[in-house]
Coordinates of C-alpha atoms in Angstrom, one line a residue:
X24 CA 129.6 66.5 -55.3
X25 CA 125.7 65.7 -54.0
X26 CA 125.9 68.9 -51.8
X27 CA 127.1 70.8 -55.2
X28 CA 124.6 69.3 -56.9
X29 CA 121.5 70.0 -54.8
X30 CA 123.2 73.9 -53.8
X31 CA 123.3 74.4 -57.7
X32 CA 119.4 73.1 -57.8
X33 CA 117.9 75.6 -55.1
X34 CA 120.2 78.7 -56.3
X35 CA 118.7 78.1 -59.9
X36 CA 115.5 77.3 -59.1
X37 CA 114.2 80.5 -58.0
X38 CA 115.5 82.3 -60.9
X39 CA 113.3 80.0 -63.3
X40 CA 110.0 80.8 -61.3
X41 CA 109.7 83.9 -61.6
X42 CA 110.7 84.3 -65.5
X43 CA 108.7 84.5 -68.3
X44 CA 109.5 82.9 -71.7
X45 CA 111.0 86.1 -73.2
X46 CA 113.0 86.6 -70.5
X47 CA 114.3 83.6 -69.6
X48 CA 118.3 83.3 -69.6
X49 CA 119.3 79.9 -68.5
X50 CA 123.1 80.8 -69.6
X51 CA 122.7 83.7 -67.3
X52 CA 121.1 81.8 -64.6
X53 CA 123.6 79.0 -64.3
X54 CA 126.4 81.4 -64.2
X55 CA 124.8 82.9 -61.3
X56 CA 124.4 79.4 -59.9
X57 CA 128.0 78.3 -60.7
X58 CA 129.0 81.4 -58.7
X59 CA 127.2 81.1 -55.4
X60 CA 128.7 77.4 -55.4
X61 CA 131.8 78.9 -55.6
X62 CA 131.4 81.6 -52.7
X63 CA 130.0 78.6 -50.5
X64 CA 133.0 76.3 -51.8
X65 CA 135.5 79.2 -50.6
X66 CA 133.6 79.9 -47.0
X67 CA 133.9 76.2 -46.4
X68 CA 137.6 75.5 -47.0
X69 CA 138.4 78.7 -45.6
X70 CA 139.9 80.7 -48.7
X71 CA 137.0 83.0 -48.1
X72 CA 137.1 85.3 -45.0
X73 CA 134.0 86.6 -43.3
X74 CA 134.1 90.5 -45.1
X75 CA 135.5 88.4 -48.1
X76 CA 132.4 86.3 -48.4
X77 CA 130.0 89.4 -47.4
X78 CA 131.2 91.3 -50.1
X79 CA 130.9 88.9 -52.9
X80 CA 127.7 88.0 -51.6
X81 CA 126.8 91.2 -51.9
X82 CA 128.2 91.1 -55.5
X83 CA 125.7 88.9 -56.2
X84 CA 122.6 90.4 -54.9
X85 CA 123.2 93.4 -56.3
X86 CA 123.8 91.6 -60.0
X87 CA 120.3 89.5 -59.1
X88 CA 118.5 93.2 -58.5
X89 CA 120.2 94.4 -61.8
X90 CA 118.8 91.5 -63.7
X91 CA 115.0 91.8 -61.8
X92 CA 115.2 95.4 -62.9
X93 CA 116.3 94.5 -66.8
X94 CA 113.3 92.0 -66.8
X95 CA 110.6 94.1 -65.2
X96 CA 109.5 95.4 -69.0
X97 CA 109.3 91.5 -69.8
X98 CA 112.3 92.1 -72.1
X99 CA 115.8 91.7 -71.8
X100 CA 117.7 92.7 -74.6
X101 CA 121.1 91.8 -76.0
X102 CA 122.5 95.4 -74.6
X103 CA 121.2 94.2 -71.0
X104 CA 122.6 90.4 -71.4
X105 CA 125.9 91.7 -72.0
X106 CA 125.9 93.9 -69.2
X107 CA 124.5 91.3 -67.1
X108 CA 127.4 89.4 -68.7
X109 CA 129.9 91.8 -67.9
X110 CA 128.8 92.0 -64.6
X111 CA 129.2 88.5 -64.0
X112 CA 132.4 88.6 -65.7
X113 CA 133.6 91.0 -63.0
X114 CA 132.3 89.2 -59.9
X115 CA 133.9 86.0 -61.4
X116 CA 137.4 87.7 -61.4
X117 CA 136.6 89.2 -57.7
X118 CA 135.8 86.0 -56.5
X119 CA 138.5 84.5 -57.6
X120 CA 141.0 87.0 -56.3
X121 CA 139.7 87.1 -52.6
X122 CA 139.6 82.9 -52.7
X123 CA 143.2 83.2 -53.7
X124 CA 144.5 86.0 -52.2
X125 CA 146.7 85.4 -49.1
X126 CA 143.9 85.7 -46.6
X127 CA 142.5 83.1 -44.9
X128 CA 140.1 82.4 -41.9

């Protein structure tokens, strides 16, 4: 629970510095956070394999890009929230397949 705890802190903490108060998404960033705990939560017990992990890591950096680009304006609009959204809806699912799929490490 402490390791949670403090992994949560320094994945959400970067995300805060570099907003602005128009762009700021908290609900956005703790999804984000809630997910990297759970790829770390599958590479430990094993449910996650090596390609498994990289991928959804991957997943992740590529949503993080899609949100820098959204916020570069200093806007993010309810159209790009719900793709953001969507995105994270997607990467959820995929994480949650390849933890319970019948590959291990």
């Amino acid at each position: 629970a402490v390791v949670t705890s403090l992994t949560l802190a320094c994945v959400a903490a970067p995300s805060y510095a570099g907003d602005r108060a128009g762009v700021r998404d908290p609900h956005v960033n703790a999804r984000q956070a809630r997910q990297q705990v759970r790829i770390a939560e599958g590479v430990r017990s094993g449910e996650l394999t090596r390609r498994e992990a990289h991928k959804v890591r991957e997943d992740q950096r590529d949503i993080r890009q899609l949100e820098r680009a959204y916020k570069s304006d200093g806007t993010l609009t309810a159209a790009e929230r719900r793709d953001l959204n969507h995105e994270l809806n997607q990467s959820r699912r995929q994480i949650r397949r390849q933890k319970h799929d019948a590959q291990s490490r």
